Coordinates of C-alpha atoms in Angstrom, one line a residue:
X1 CA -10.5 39.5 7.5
X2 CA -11.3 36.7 10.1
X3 CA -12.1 37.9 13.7
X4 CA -9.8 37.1 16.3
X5 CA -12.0 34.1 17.7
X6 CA -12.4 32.8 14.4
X7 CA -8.3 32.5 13.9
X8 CA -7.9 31.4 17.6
X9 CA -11.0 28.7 16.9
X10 CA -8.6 27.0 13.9
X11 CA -5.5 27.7 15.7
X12 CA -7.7 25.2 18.3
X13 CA -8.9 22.5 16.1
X14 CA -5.5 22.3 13.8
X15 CA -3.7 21.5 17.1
X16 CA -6.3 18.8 18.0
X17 CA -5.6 17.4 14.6
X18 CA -2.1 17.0 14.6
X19 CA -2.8 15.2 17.9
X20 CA -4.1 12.4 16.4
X21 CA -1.4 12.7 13.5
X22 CA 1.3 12.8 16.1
X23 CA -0.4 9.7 17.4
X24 CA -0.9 7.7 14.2
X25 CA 2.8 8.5 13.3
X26 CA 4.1 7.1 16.3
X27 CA 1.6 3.8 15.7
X28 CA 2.6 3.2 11.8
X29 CA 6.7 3.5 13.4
X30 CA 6.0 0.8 15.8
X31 CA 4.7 -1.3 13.4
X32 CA 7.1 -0.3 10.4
X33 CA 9.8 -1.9 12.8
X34 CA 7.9 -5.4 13.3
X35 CA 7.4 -5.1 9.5
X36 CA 10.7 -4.6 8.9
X37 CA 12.0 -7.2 11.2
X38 CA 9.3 -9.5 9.7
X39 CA 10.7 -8.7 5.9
X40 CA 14.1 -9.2 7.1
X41 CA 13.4 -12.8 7.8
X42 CA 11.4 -13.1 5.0
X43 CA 13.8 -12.0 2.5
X44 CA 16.5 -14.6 2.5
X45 CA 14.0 -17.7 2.2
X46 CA 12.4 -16.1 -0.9
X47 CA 15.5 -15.3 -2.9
X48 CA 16.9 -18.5 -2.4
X49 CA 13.8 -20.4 -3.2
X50 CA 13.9 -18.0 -6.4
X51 CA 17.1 -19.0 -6.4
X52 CA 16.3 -22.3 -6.8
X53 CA 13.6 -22.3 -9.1
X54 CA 15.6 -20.3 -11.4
X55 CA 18.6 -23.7 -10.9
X56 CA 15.3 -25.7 -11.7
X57 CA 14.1 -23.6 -14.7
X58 CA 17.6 -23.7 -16.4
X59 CA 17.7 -27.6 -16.0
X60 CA 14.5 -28.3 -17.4
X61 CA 14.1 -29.9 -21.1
X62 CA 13.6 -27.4 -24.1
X63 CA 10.3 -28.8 -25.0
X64 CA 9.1 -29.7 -21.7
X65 CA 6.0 -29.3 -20.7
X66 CA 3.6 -28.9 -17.4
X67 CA 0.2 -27.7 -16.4
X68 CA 2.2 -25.0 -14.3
X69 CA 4.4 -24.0 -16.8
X70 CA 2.4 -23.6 -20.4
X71 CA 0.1 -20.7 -21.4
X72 CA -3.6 -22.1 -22.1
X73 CA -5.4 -21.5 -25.3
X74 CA -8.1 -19.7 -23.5
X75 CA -6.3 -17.3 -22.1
X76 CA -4.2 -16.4 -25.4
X77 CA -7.5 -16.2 -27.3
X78 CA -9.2 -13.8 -24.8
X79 CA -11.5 -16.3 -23.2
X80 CA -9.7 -17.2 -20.4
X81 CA -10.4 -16.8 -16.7
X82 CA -8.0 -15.1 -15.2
X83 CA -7.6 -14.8 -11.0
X84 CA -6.0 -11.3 -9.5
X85 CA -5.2 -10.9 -6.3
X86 CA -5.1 -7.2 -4.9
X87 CA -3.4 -6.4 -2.2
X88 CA -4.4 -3.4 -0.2
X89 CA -4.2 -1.7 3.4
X90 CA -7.7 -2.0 5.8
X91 CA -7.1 1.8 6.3
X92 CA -6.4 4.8 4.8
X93 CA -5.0 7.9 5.6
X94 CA -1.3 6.5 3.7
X95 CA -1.2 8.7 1.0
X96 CA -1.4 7.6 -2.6
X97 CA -0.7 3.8 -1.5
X98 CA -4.3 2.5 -1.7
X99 CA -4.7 4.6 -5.0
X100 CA -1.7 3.3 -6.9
X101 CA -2.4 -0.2 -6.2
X102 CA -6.2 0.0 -6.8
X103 CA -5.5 1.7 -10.1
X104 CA -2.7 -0.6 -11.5
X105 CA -5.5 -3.1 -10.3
X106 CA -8.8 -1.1 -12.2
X107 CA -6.0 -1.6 -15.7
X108 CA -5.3 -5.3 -15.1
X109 CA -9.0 -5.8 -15.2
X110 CA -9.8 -3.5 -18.2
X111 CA -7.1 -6.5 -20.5
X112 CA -9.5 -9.1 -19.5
X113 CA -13.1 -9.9 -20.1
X114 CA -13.2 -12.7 -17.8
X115 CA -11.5 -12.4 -14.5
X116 CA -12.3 -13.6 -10.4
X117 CA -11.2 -10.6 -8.5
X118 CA -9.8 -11.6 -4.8
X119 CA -8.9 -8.7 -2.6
X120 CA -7.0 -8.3 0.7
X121 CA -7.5 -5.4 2.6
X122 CA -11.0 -3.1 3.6
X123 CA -10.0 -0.4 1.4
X124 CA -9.5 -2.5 -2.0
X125 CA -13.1 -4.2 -0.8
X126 CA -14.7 -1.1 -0.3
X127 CA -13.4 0.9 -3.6
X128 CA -14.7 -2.3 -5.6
X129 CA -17.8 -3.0 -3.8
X130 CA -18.9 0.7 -4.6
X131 CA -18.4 0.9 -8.0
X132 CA -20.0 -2.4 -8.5
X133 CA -17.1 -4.8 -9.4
X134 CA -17.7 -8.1 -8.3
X135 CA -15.5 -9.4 -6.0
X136 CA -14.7 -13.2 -5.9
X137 CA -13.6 -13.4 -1.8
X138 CA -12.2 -10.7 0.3
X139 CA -9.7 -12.1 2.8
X140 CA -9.9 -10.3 6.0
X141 CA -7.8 -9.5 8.8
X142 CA -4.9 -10.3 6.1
X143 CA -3.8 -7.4 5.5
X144 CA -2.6 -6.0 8.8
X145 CA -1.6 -9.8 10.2
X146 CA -0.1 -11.4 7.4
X147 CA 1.4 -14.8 8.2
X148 CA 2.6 -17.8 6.0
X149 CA -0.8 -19.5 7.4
X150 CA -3.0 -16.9 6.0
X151 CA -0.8 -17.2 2.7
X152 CA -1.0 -20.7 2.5
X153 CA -4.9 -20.4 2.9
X154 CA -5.0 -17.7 -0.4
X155 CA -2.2 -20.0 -1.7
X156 CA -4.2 -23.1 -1.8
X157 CA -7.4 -22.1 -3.0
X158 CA -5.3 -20.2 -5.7
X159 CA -4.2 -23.9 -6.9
X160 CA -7.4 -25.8 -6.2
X161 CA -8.8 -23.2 -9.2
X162 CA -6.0 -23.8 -11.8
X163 CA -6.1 -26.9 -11.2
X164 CA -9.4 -27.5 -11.5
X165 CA -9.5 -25.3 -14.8
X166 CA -11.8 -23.1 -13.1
X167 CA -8.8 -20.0 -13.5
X168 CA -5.9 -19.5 -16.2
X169 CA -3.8 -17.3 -15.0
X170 CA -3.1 -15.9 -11.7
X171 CA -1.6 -12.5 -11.1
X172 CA -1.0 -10.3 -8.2
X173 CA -0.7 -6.7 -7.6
X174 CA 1.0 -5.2 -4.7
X175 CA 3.5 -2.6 -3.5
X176 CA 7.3 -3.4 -3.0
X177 CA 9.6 -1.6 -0.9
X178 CA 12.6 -1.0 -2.9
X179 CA 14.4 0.3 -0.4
X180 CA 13.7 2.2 3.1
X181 CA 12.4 5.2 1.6
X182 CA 11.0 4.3 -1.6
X183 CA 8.0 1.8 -2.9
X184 CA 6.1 0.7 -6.2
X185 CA 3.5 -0.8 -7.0
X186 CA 3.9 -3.7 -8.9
X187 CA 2.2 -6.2 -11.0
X188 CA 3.2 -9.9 -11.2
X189 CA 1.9 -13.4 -13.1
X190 CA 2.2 -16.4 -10.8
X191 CA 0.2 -19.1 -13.0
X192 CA 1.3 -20.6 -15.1
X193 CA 5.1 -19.4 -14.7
X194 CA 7.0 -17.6 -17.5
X195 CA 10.0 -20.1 -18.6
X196 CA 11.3 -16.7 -20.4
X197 CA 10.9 -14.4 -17.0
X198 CA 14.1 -12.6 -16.5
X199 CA 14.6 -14.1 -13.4
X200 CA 14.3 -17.6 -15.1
X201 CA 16.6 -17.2 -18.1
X202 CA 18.2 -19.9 -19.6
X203 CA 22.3 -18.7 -18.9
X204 CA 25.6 -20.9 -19.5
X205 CA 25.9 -23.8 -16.6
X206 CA 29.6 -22.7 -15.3
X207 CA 29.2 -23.6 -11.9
X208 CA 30.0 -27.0 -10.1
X209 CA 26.8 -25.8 -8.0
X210 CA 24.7 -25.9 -11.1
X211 CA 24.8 -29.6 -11.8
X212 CA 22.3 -31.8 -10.0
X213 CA 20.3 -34.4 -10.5
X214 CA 16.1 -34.5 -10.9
X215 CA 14.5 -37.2 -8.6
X216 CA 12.2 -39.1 -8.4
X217 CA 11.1 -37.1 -11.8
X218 CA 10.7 -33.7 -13.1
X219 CA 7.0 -33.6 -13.4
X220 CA 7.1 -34.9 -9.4
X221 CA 9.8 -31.5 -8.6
X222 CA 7.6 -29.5 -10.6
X223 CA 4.4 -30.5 -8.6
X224 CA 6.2 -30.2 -5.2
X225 CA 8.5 -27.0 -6.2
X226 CA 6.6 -24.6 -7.8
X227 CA 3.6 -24.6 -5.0
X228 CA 5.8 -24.1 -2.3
X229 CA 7.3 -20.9 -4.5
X230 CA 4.0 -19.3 -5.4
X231 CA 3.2 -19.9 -1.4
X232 CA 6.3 -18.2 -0.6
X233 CA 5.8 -15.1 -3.2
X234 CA 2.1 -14.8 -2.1
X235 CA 3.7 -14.7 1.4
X236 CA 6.6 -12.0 0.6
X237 CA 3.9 -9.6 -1.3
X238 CA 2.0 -9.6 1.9
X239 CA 4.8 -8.5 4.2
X240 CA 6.1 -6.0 2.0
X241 CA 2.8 -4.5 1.2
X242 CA 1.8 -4.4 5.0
X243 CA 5.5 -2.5 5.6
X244 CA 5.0 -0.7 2.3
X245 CA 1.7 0.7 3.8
X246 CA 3.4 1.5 7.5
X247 CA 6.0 3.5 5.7
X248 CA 3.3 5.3 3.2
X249 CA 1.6 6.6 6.3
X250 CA 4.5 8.0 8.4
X251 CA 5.2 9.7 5.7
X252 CA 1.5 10.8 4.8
X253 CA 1.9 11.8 9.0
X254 CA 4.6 13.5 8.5
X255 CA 3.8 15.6 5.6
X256 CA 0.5 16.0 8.0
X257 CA 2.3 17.2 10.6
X258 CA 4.8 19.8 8.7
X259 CA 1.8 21.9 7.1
X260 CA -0.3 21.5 10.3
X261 CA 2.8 23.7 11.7
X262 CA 3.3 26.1 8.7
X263 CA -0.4 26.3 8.5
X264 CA -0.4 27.1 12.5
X265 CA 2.4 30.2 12.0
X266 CA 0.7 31.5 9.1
X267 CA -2.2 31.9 11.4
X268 CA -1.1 32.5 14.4
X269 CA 1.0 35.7 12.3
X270 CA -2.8 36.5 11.0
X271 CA -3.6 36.3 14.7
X272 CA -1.1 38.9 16.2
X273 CA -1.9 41.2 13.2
X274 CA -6.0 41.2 14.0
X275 CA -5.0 41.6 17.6
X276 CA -2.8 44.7 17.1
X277 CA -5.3 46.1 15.0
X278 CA -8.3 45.7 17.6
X279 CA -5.9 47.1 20.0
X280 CA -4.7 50.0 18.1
X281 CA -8.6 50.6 17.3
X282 CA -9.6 50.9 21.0
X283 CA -6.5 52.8 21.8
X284 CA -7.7 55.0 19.5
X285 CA -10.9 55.0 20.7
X286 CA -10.2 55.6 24.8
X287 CA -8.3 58.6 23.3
X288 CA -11.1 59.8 21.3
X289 CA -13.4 59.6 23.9
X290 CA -10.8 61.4 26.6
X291 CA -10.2 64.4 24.0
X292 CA -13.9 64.6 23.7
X293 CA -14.8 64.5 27.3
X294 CA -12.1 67.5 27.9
X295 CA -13.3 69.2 25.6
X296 CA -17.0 69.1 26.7
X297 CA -15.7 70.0 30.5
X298 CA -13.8 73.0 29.2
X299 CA -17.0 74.3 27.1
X300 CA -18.7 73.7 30.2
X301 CA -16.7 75.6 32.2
X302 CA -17.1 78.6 29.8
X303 CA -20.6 78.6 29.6
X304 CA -20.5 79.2 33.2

C-alpha cells in the first residue's frame, strides 16, 4: 500500500496537471469561437459557389470535355501522379484528430504508387518525416492561421501542377464539423472534378432560375469557375479543420479534466484510509507503551 507522502506527492502533481488542462481548455474555447465565427462566414460563400457549379455542371454538353473535368489515362492505368493534401493541427494533445486524419491519409497513399504528398500542420510533417515518407512541401503557420491568402497560395501551386501535367489528380483529406458536437474525417478529389459527384448530378431544369446563358464560352467559364471553387473548398477544409481541431481538444481537456478529478477522490479516499491506519497504529502504540510503563512502576514498587 502506498505511504502517505507518496499519495499526497500524486494528489500534488495531478493538481498541477489539470492546471495546465484547465488552461488549455479555456485557450481551445477562445479560439473555437473565432473559428466558429470564421466558419460562419465561410459557409454561405461556399455552398453557393457549390451552388453554382452544380447550375454550371447541369448546363454543360453531354460529351463535353475539359482538362478540369476528364479523368487522365495515367491515372486510370495506375501511373499517374497524384497530389494529396493533408490537413493537420501543429499540436497535439486533441484526441484522436491528428490520428484519424493521418490514417485516412497513410490509406490514400497505399491506392497509389505515385503520389506528391503536401501537408499542413507540424504534426502531419512530423508523423511523415519519421517514418520516412517523403513529403512534397509542408505549409507552415497554415494550420492555426488559415486565410483565403494562404489558400490561394496552396491553391495556385495546386493548378500550376495539373496544369503543367506534373500531377493527375488532386485530393484532400481533412476533418469536417458536422455539427457542434460532432466531426469526420473526410476524403475529397478536387482535380479533375467528378461530372457524376452527387453534388453535380444531372436533375430536371424546372426552375426559371435554372436557365442562363454561357459567355463569352464554356471552356472560358470553366477556366475562370472551377479555380475560384477549388480555391474556395481548399479554403473551407482549412477553417473547418482548424475549428474541428479546437473542438477535438476541449473535449480531449475535458475528458482530461473529469478523470484528473475521479482520479483525485480515488486517492485522496486512499489517502484518509493510510492516514487512519498510521493513526490507529500509534494510538495503539502510546497505549502500549503507557500499559507497559505501569506495569514496570507497579513491579517496581513490589520489589521494594
Amino acid at each position: 500500500m502506498p505511504t502517505t507522502r507518496e499519495l499526497r506527492d500524486r494528489i500534488h502533481s495531478i493538481d498541477n496537471t489539470m492546471k495546465i488542462t484547465n488552461a488549455m481548455y479555456l485557450i481551445s474555447s477562445t479560439k473555437m469561437r473565432k473559428a466558429r465565427a470564421g466558419l460562419m462566414q465561410t459557409e454561405p460563400y461556399f455552398y453557393t459557389l457549390q451552388s453554382m457549379m452544380a447550375r454550371v455542371m447541369r448546363h454543360l454538353p453531354e460529351d463535353y470535355t475539359h482538362p478540369y473535368l476528364d479523368l487522365r489515362e495515367g491515372v486510370a492505368n495506375g501511373q499517374g501522379t497524384v497530389a494529396i493534401i493533408c490537413v493537420t493541427a501543429d499540436k497535439g494533445l486533441a484526441g484522436a484528430y491528428n490520428h484519424n486524419v493521418i490514417r485516412k491519409t497513410e490509406e490514400l497513399l497505399a491506392k497509389y504508387q505515385n503520389y506528391r504528398l503536401f501537408v499542413v500542420g507540424e504534426m502531419g510533417r512530423s508523423y511523415f518525416h519519421s517514418r520516412n515518407i517523403p513529403i512534397e512541401e509542408a505549409f507552415h503557420y497554415t494550420a492555426q492561421n488559415p486565410t483565403l491568402h494562404r489558400a490561394r497560395v496552396i491553391t495556385r501551386k495546386m493548378m500550376e501542377f495539373f496544369e503543367d501535367k506534373e500531377i493527375d489528380e488532386l485530393h484532400i483529406v481533412f476533418t469536417r464539423m458536422k455539427n457542434s458536437l460532432e466531426m469526420e474525417c473526410e476524403e475529397e478529389q478536387l482535380l479533375p472534378l467528378d461530372k457524376l459527384h452527387p453534388v453535380f448530378v444531372k436533375v430536371p431544369i424546372t426552375a426559371n432560375y435554372e436557365a442562363f446563358n454561357i459567355f463569352p464560352s464554356t471552356d472560358a467559364l470553366i477556366d475562370n469557375v472551377i479555380p475560384d471553387y477549388i480555391n474556395g473548398y481548399i479554403y473551407s477544409a482549412l477553417v473547418e479543420a482548424f475549428c474541428a481541431e479546437q473542438q477535438a481538444r476541449m473535449t480531449s481537456m475535458d475528458a482530461a479534466n473529469r478523470n484528473g478529478n475521479e482520479l483525485k477522490q480515488k486517492l485522496r479516499i486512499q489517502y484518509n484510509r493510510a492516514r487512519q491506519a498510521q493513526i490507529t497504529q500509534e494510538i495503539t502504540e502510546i497505549a502500549a507503551g503507557a500499559k507497559a510503563q505501569k506495569a514496570a512502576k507497579k513491579k517496581n514498587k513490589q520489589e521494594v
